């Protein structure tokens, strides 16, 4: 049984102290896929010299001394292209005594390395909730087409199978299906291709536009995307407390895809941040407005500047891109739960 109550308690303690509790850290922008809905892989194709500027392990160690986080996501690019991904996870754990959730999304192209990394993290830390989320966009033919590389589905399938052999109640392997107009109508056959029967192991999100992905929203969706949300809601009952948040998220995602703004107070830049591979700290993955670089200034110094305060005021006024990606949405739901639930379930 995963100890999600420990995460909730840790987040509550952080809020009482006025501390941020979540960080999305892109450990690299390198990616071996060529995805239709994401252009992160183009960053180094266009500017290969930038790869040399990614944070080293000693720099990561120094930066994380400033945090006391409850929830960290090590993302990318493809995180497992970092040879030291396991060491990064251990550094994060070392400096965050209240860390209760570590998640790593992956395209699943490194089965053995992903498996060994998960085992290392579980062996050398006591993090109560460790997740590895494998991306799945379609059956074998469609998945490889959307990922732009032949053989990606087979590797993702092997990764997921290996991860499911880990017998540890602190660990769970998940699948993430990212809705777009390119895979609309293929949800059920996609999950069937992996033999999925437990839909609580599936995370549904939608393709987004931002400086991070370097994509445009109108190229990602049409009305068919909404039907995929409805289909998944019919498959997965989202029962119990653990089902509440994904249920609320998905119902609000439908409204977002219809062009209706999600009128909840965003907590990005206050409760959570995005850290890029070079040390620049952003309020989130959607706003191209960094507070500054953590290699040069401490977290508290960056957040106390006039410039940082102007960014926070901008978010407070709702003058931001208005995303609904899980990277930012889940903490917003958490801190606005009654209002979020009402907005989700009312027509």
PDB file of N, CA, C and O in Angstrom, residues 12-70:
ATOM      1  N   UNK A  12       1.332  19.635   3.746  1.00  0.00           N
ATOM      2  CA  UNK A  12       0.663  20.511   4.721  1.00  0.00           C
ATOM      3  C   UNK A  12       1.685  21.218   5.601  1.00  0.00           C
ATOM      4  O   UNK A  12       1.554  22.420   5.888  1.00  0.00           O
ATOM      5  N   UNK A  13       2.712  20.486   6.039  1.00  0.00           N
ATOM      6  CA  UNK A  13       3.765  21.074   6.869  1.00  0.00           C
ATOM      7  C   UNK A  13       4.524  22.148   6.099  1.00  0.00           C
ATOM      8  O   UNK A  13       4.839  23.220   6.645  1.00  0.00           O
ATOM      9  N   UNK A  14       4.815  21.890   4.833  1.00  0.00           N
ATOM     10  CA  UNK A  14       5.523  22.871   4.013  1.00  0.00           C
ATOM     11  C   UNK A  14       4.694  24.139   3.842  1.00  0.00           C
ATOM     12  O   UNK A  14       5.212  25.260   3.931  1.00  0.00           O
ATOM     13  N   UNK A  15       3.399  23.965   3.613  1.00  0.00           N
ATOM     14  CA  UNK A  15       2.517  25.132   3.453  1.00  0.00           C
ATOM     15  C   UNK A  15       2.454  25.964   4.727  1.00  0.00           C
ATOM     16  O   UNK A  15       2.439  27.192   4.680  1.00  0.00           O
ATOM     17  N   UNK A  16       2.412  25.290   5.872  1.00  0.00           N
ATOM     18  CA  UNK A  16       2.383  26.011   7.145  1.00  0.00           C
ATOM     19  C   UNK A  16       3.639  26.860   7.333  1.00  0.00           C
ATOM     20  O   UNK A  16       3.599  27.943   7.918  1.00  0.00           O
ATOM     21  N   UNK A  17       4.759  26.360   6.826  1.00  0.00           N
ATOM     22  CA  UNK A  17       6.031  27.080   6.946  1.00  0.00           C
ATOM     23  C   UNK A  17       6.238  28.077   5.810  1.00  0.00           C
ATOM     24  O   UNK A  17       7.215  28.830   5.815  1.00  0.00           O
ATOM     25  N   UNK A  18       5.342  28.066   4.829  1.00  0.00           N
ATOM     26  CA  UNK A  18       5.482  28.953   3.686  1.00  0.00           C
ATOM     27  C   UNK A  18       6.565  28.522   2.719  1.00  0.00           C
ATOM     28  O   UNK A  18       7.128  29.350   1.990  1.00  0.00           O
ATOM     29  N   UNK A  19       6.860  27.213   2.684  1.00  0.00           N
ATOM     30  CA  UNK A  19       7.922  26.693   1.828  1.00  0.00           C
ATOM     31  C   UNK A  19       7.352  26.052   0.557  1.00  0.00           C
ATOM     32  O   UNK A  19       6.276  25.466   0.600  1.00  0.00           O
ATOM     33  N   UNK A  20       8.087  26.113  -0.562  1.00  0.00           N
ATOM     34  CA  UNK A  20       7.673  25.347  -1.740  1.00  0.00           C
ATOM     35  C   UNK A  20       7.818  23.858  -1.447  1.00  0.00           C
ATOM     36  O   UNK A  20       8.669  23.449  -0.659  1.00  0.00           O
ATOM     37  N   UNK A  21       6.986  23.033  -2.083  1.00  0.00           N
ATOM     38  CA  UNK A  21       7.046  21.608  -1.801  1.00  0.00           C
ATOM     39  C   UNK A  21       7.229  20.742  -3.048  1.00  0.00           C
ATOM     40  O   UNK A  21       7.467  19.552  -2.946  1.00  0.00           O
ATOM     41  N   UNK A  22       7.118  21.333  -4.245  1.00  0.00           N
ATOM     42  CA  UNK A  22       7.259  20.524  -5.461  1.00  0.00           C
ATOM     43  C   UNK A  22       8.217  21.176  -6.439  1.00  0.00           C
ATOM     44  O   UNK A  22       8.230  22.398  -6.594  1.00  0.00           O
ATOM     45  N   UNK A  23       9.008  20.315  -7.111  1.00  0.00           N
ATOM     46  CA  UNK A  23       9.895  20.786  -8.168  1.00  0.00           C
ATOM     47  C   UNK A  23       9.851  19.830  -9.348  1.00  0.00           C
ATOM     48  O   UNK A  23       9.981  18.617  -9.187  1.00  0.00           O
ATOM     49  N   UNK A  24       9.624  20.391 -10.541  1.00  0.00           N
ATOM     50  CA  UNK A  24       9.808  19.654 -11.787  1.00  0.00           C
ATOM     51  C   UNK A  24      11.189  20.014 -12.314  1.00  0.00           C
ATOM     52  O   UNK A  24      11.438  21.181 -12.652  1.00  0.00           O
ATOM     53  N   UNK A  25      12.095  19.043 -12.342  1.00  0.00           N
ATOM     54  CA  UNK A  25      13.468  19.306 -12.752  1.00  0.00           C
ATOM     55  C   UNK A  25      13.771  18.541 -14.030  1.00  0.00           C
ATOM     56  O   UNK A  25      13.803  17.309 -14.033  1.00  0.00           O
ATOM     57  N   UNK A  26      13.996  19.274 -15.108  1.00  0.00           N
ATOM     58  CA  UNK A  26      14.401  18.664 -16.375  1.00  0.00           C
ATOM     59  C   UNK A  26      15.903  18.417 -16.305  1.00  0.00           C
ATOM     60  O   UNK A  26      16.700  19.356 -16.433  1.00  0.00           O
ATOM     61  N   UNK A  27      16.289  17.183 -16.102  1.00  0.00           N
ATOM     62  CA  UNK A  27      17.706  16.871 -15.902  1.00  0.00           C
ATOM     63  C   UNK A  27      18.502  16.980 -17.198  1.00  0.00           C
ATOM     64  O   UNK A  27      19.724  17.135 -17.178  1.00  0.00           O
ATOM     65  N   UNK A  28      17.817  16.910 -18.337  1.00  0.00           N
ATOM     66  CA  UNK A  28      18.452  17.070 -19.645  1.00  0.00           C
ATOM     67  C   UNK A  28      17.386  17.433 -20.676  1.00  0.00           C
ATOM     68  O   UNK A  28      16.210  17.117 -20.502  1.00  0.00           O
ATOM     69  N   UNK A  29      17.816  18.096 -21.744  1.00  0.00           N
ATOM     70  CA  UNK A  29      16.944  18.306 -22.891  1.00  0.00           C
ATOM     71  C   UNK A  29      17.270  17.321 -24.008  1.00  0.00           C
ATOM     72  O   UNK A  29      16.659  17.360 -25.083  1.00  0.00           O
ATOM     73  N   UNK A  30      18.253  16.438 -23.785  1.00  0.00           N
ATOM     74  CA  UNK A  30      18.529  15.401 -24.774  1.00  0.00           C
ATOM     75  C   UNK A  30      17.329  14.467 -24.890  1.00  0.00           C
ATOM     76  O   UNK A  30      16.705  14.127 -23.893  1.00  0.00           O
ATOM     77  N   UNK A  31      17.037  14.036 -26.110  1.00  0.00           N
ATOM     78  CA  UNK A  31      15.959  13.071 -26.302  1.00  0.00           C
ATOM     79  C   UNK A  31      16.241  12.246 -27.548  1.00  0.00           C
ATOM     80  O   UNK A  31      16.662  12.794 -28.571  1.00  0.00           O
ATOM     81  N   UNK A  32      16.031  10.950 -27.435  1.00  0.00           N
ATOM     82  CA  UNK A  32      16.266  10.045 -28.560  1.00  0.00           C
ATOM     83  C   UNK A  32      15.000   9.748 -29.353  1.00  0.00           C
ATOM     84  O   UNK A  32      15.005   8.932 -30.269  1.00  0.00           O
ATOM     85  N   UNK A  33      13.881  10.407 -28.990  1.00  0.00           N
ATOM     86  CA  UNK A  33      12.648  10.305 -29.770  1.00  0.00           C
ATOM     87  C   UNK A  33      12.497  11.555 -30.631  1.00  0.00           C
ATOM     88  O   UNK A  33      13.203  12.550 -30.434  1.00  0.00           O
ATOM     89  N   UNK A  34      11.583  11.491 -31.563  1.00  0.00           N
ATOM     90  CA  UNK A  34      11.308  12.624 -32.459  1.00  0.00           C
ATOM     91  C   UNK A  34       9.800  12.838 -32.503  1.00  0.00           C
ATOM     92  O   UNK A  34       9.153  12.701 -33.535  1.00  0.00           O
ATOM     93  N   UNK A  35       9.246  13.173 -31.368  1.00  0.00           N
ATOM     94  CA  UNK A  35       7.793  13.149 -31.176  1.00  0.00           C
ATOM     95  C   UNK A  35       7.060  14.222 -31.967  1.00  0.00           C
ATOM     96  O   UNK A  35       7.536  15.355 -32.102  1.00  0.00           O
ATOM     97  N   UNK A  36       5.889  13.845 -32.440  1.00  0.00           N
ATOM     98  CA  UNK A  36       5.025  14.767 -33.186  1.00  0.00           C
ATOM     99  C   UNK A  36       4.527  15.901 -32.311  1.00  0.00           C
ATOM    100  O   UNK A  36       4.373  17.031 -32.783  1.00  0.00           O
ATOM    101  N   UNK A  37       4.274  15.619 -31.028  1.00  0.00           N
ATOM    102  CA  UNK A  37       3.626  16.602 -30.151  1.00  0.00           C
ATOM    103  C   UNK A  37       4.605  17.333 -29.253  1.00  0.00           C
ATOM    104  O   UNK A  37       4.203  18.128 -28.400  1.00  0.00           O
ATOM    105  N   UNK A  38       5.889  17.108 -29.407  1.00  0.00           N
ATOM    106  CA  UNK A  38       6.889  17.728 -28.539  1.00  0.00           C
ATOM    107  C   UNK A  38       8.167  17.950 -29.343  1.00  0.00           C
ATOM    108  O   UNK A  38       8.640  17.037 -30.030  1.00  0.00           O
ATOM    109  N   UNK A  39       8.722  19.140 -29.219  1.00  0.00           N
ATOM    110  CA  UNK A  39       9.930  19.472 -29.971  1.00  0.00           C
ATOM    111  C   UNK A  39      11.142  19.714 -29.075  1.00  0.00           C
ATOM    112  O   UNK A  39      12.100  20.385 -29.489  1.00  0.00           O
ATOM    113  N   UNK A  40      11.118  19.167 -27.862  1.00  0.00           N
ATOM    114  CA  UNK A  40      12.280  19.308 -26.986  1.00  0.00           C
ATOM    115  C   UNK A  40      13.534  18.770 -27.673  1.00  0.00           C
ATOM    116  O   UNK A  40      14.625  19.334 -27.543  1.00  0.00           O
ATOM    117  N   UNK A  41      13.364  17.676 -28.419  1.00  0.00           N
ATOM    118  CA  UNK A  41      14.515  17.044 -29.078  1.00  0.00           C
ATOM    119  C   UNK A  41      15.232  17.978 -30.048  1.00  0.00           C
ATOM    120  O   UNK A  41      16.416  17.792 -30.366  1.00  0.00           O
ATOM    121  N   UNK A  42      14.528  19.024 -30.521  1.00  0.00           N
ATOM    122  CA  UNK A  42      15.135  19.947 -31.471  1.00  0.00           C
ATOM    123  C   UNK A  42      16.109  20.923 -30.816  1.00  0.00           C
ATOM    124  O   UNK A  42      16.909  21.564 -31.509  1.00  0.00           O
ATOM    125  N   UNK A  43      16.026  21.060 -29.481  1.00  0.00           N
ATOM    126  CA  UNK A  43      16.868  22.046 -28.798  1.00  0.00           C
ATOM    127  C   UNK A  43      18.345  21.801 -29.077  1.00  0.00           C
ATOM    128  O   UNK A  43      19.106  22.732 -29.353  1.00  0.00           O
ATOM    129  N   UNK A  44      18.782  20.540 -28.989  1.00  0.00           N
ATOM    130  CA  UNK A  44      20.195  20.251 -29.225  1.00  0.00           C
ATOM    131  C   UNK A  44      20.484  19.954 -30.686  1.00  0.00           C
ATOM    132  O   UNK A  44      21.641  20.014 -31.108  1.00  0.00           O
ATOM    133  N   UNK A  45      19.461  19.632 -31.450  1.00  0.00           N
ATOM    134  CA  UNK A  45      19.652  19.501 -32.891  1.00  0.00           C
ATOM    135  C   UNK A  45      20.017  20.861 -33.478  1.00  0.00           C
ATOM    136  O   UNK A  45      20.861  20.971 -34.369  1.00  0.00           O
ATOM    137  N   UNK A  46      19.371  21.906 -32.948  1.00  0.00           N
ATOM    138  CA  UNK A  46      19.622  23.263 -33.422  1.00  0.00           C
ATOM    139  C   UNK A  46      20.850  23.895 -32.765  1.00  0.00           C
ATOM    140  O   UNK A  46      21.548  24.692 -33.386  1.00  0.00           O
ATOM    141  N   UNK A  47      21.100  23.552 -31.480  1.00  0.00           N
ATOM    142  CA  UNK A  47      22.216  24.158 -30.732  1.00  0.00           C
ATOM    143  C   UNK A  47      22.939  23.086 -29.917  1.00  0.00           C
ATOM    144  O   UNK A  47      22.800  23.011 -28.691  1.00  0.00           O
ATOM    145  N   UNK A  48      23.708  22.218 -30.573  1.00  0.00           N
ATOM    146  CA  UNK A  48      24.343  21.099 -29.876  1.00  0.00           C
ATOM    147  C   UNK A  48      25.298  21.522 -28.771  1.00  0.00           C
ATOM    148  O   UNK A  48      25.501  20.781 -27.802  1.00  0.00           O
ATOM    149  N   UNK A  49      25.870  22.723 -28.885  1.00  0.00           N
ATOM    150  CA  UNK A  49      26.820  23.179 -27.870  1.00  0.00           C
ATOM    151  C   UNK A  49      26.159  23.425 -26.515  1.00  0.00           C
ATOM    152  O   UNK A  49      26.821  23.394 -25.469  1.00  0.00           O
ATOM    153  N   UNK A  50      24.832  23.641 -26.498  1.00  0.00           N
ATOM    154  CA  UNK A  50      24.120  23.911 -25.246  1.00  0.00           C
ATOM    155  C   UNK A  50      24.161  22.725 -24.288  1.00  0.00           C
ATOM    156  O   UNK A  50      24.057  22.898 -23.075  1.00  0.00           O
ATOM    157  N   UNK A  51      24.315  21.525 -24.828  1.00  0.00           N
ATOM    158  CA  UNK A  51      24.320  20.335 -23.984  1.00  0.00           C
ATOM    159  C   UNK A  51      25.436  20.399 -22.940  1.00  0.00           C
ATOM    160  O   UNK A  51      25.301  19.890 -21.831  1.00  0.00           O
ATOM    161  N   UNK A  52      26.547  21.053 -23.296  1.00  0.00           N
ATOM    162  CA  UNK A  52      27.689  21.147 -22.382  1.00  0.00           C
ATOM    163  C   UNK A  52      27.372  22.012 -21.165  1.00  0.00           C
ATOM    164  O   UNK A  52      28.118  21.981 -20.184  1.00  0.00           O
ATOM    165  N   UNK A  53      26.291  22.791 -21.226  1.00  0.00           N
ATOM    166  CA  UNK A  53      25.947  23.697 -20.128  1.00  0.00           C
ATOM    167  C   UNK A  53      25.044  23.055 -19.078  1.00  0.00           C
ATOM    168  O   UNK A  53      24.695  23.684 -18.079  1.00  0.00           O
ATOM    169  N   UNK A  54      24.648  21.795 -19.300  1.00  0.00           N
ATOM    170  CA  UNK A  54      23.776  21.138 -18.322  1.00  0.00           C
ATOM    171  C   UNK A  54      24.479  20.994 -16.985  1.00  0.00           C
ATOM    172  O   UNK A  54      25.703  20.832 -16.906  1.00  0.00           O
ATOM    173  N   UNK A  55      23.694  21.061 -15.928  1.00  0.00           N
ATOM    174  CA  UNK A  55      24.237  20.993 -14.581  1.00  0.00           C
ATOM    175  C   UNK A  55      25.017  19.699 -14.362  1.00  0.00           C
ATOM    176  O   UNK A  55      24.571  18.613 -14.740  1.00  0.00           O
ATOM    177  N   UNK A  56      26.169  19.831 -13.732  1.00  0.00           N
ATOM    178  CA  UNK A  56      26.936  18.658 -13.324  1.00  0.00           C
ATOM    179  C   UNK A  56      26.392  18.154 -11.986  1.00  0.00           C
ATOM    180  O   UNK A  56      25.644  18.858 -11.295  1.00  0.00           O
ATOM    181  N   UNK A  57      26.784  16.959 -11.615  1.00  0.00           N
ATOM    182  CA  UNK A  57      26.315  16.402 -10.339  1.00  0.00           C
ATOM    183  C   UNK A  57      26.725  17.274  -9.147  1.00  0.00           C
ATOM    184  O   UNK A  57      25.894  17.516  -8.261  1.00  0.00           O
ATOM    185  N   UNK A  58      27.966  17.782  -9.075  1.00  0.00           N
ATOM    186  CA  UNK A  58      28.307  18.690  -7.961  1.00  0.00           C
ATOM    187  C   UNK A  58      27.446  19.954  -7.950  1.00  0.00           C
ATOM    188  O   UNK A  58      27.083  20.451  -6.873  1.00  0.00           O
ATOM    189  N   UNK A  59      27.119  20.478  -9.138  1.00  0.00           N
ATOM    190  CA  UNK A  59      26.257  21.673  -9.187  1.00  0.00           C
ATOM    191  C   UNK A  59      24.845  21.334  -8.716  1.00  0.00           C
ATOM    192  O   UNK A  59      24.208  22.129  -8.004  1.00  0.00           O
ATOM    193  N   UNK A  60      24.351  20.176  -9.090  1.00  0.00           N
ATOM    194  CA  UNK A  60      23.032  19.733  -8.628  1.00  0.00           C
ATOM    195  C   UNK A  60      23.033  19.591  -7.115  1.00  0.00           C
ATOM    196  O   UNK A  60      22.097  20.008  -6.424  1.00  0.00           O
ATOM    197  N   UNK A  61      24.096  19.001  -6.596  1.00  0.00           N
ATOM    198  CA  UNK A  61      24.233  18.825  -5.153  1.00  0.00           C
ATOM    199  C   UNK A  61      24.155  20.178  -4.439  1.00  0.00           C
ATOM    200  O   UNK A  61      23.456  20.326  -3.426  1.00  0.00           O
ATOM    201  N   UNK A  62      24.847  21.162  -4.951  1.00  0.00           N
ATOM    202  CA  UNK A  62      24.861  22.494  -4.332  1.00  0.00           C
ATOM    203  C   UNK A  62      23.486  23.153  -4.396  1.00  0.00           C
ATOM    204  O   UNK A  62      23.015  23.736  -3.414  1.00  0.00           O
ATOM    205  N   UNK A  63      22.828  23.053  -5.546  1.00  0.00           N
ATOM    206  CA  UNK A  63      21.520  23.692  -5.717  1.00  0.00           C
ATOM    207  C   UNK A  63      20.485  23.096  -4.780  1.00  0.00           C
ATOM    208  O   UNK A  63      19.685  23.810  -4.159  1.00  0.00           O
ATOM    209  N   UNK A  64      20.468  21.770  -4.647  1.00  0.00           N
ATOM    210  CA  UNK A  64      19.417  21.132  -3.860  1.00  0.00           C
ATOM    211  C   UNK A  64      19.589  21.320  -2.354  1.00  0.00           C
ATOM    212  O   UNK A  64      18.677  20.998  -1.589  1.00  0.00           O
ATOM    213  N   UNK A  65      20.721  21.855  -1.927  1.00  0.00           N
ATOM    214  CA  UNK A  65      20.888  22.176  -0.507  1.00  0.00           C
ATOM    215  C   UNK A  65      19.914  23.263  -0.060  1.00  0.00           C
ATOM    216  O   UNK A  65      19.630  23.403   1.128  1.00  0.00           O
ATOM    217  N   UNK A  66      19.425  24.046  -1.020  1.00  0.00           N
ATOM    218  CA  UNK A  66      18.518  25.161  -0.711  1.00  0.00           C
ATOM    219  C   UNK A  66      17.071  24.725  -0.547  1.00  0.00           C
ATOM    220  O   UNK A  66      16.232  25.515  -0.105  1.00  0.00           O
ATOM    221  N   UNK A  67      16.748  23.498  -0.929  1.00  0.00           N
ATOM    222  CA  UNK A  67      15.355  23.056  -0.938  1.00  0.00           C
ATOM    223  C   UNK A  67      15.051  22.121   0.235  1.00  0.00           C
ATOM    224  O   UNK A  67      15.948  21.498   0.801  1.00  0.00           O
ATOM    225  N   UNK A  68      13.781  22.040   0.566  1.00  0.00           N
ATOM    226  CA  UNK A  68      13.267  20.987   1.447  1.00  0.00           C
ATOM    227  C   UNK A  68      11.912  20.595   0.863  1.00  0.00           C
ATOM    228  O   UNK A  68      10.862  21.071   1.278  1.00  0.00           O
ATOM    229  N   UNK A  69      11.963  19.718  -0.136  1.00  0.00           N
ATOM    230  CA  UNK A  69      10.804  19.423  -0.965  1.00  0.00           C
ATOM    231  C   UNK A  69      10.100  18.154  -0.527  1.00  0.00           C
ATOM    232  O   UNK A  69      10.709  17.243   0.049  1.00  0.00           O
ATOM    233  N   UNK A  70       8.821  18.073  -0.838  1.00  0.00           N
ATOM    234  CA  UNK A  70       8.023  16.876  -0.585  1.00  0.00           C
ATOM    235  C   UNK A  70       7.875  16.029  -1.840  1.00  0.00           C
ATOM    236  O   UNK A  70       7.642  14.824  -1.759  1.00  0.00           O
TER     237      UNK A  70
END
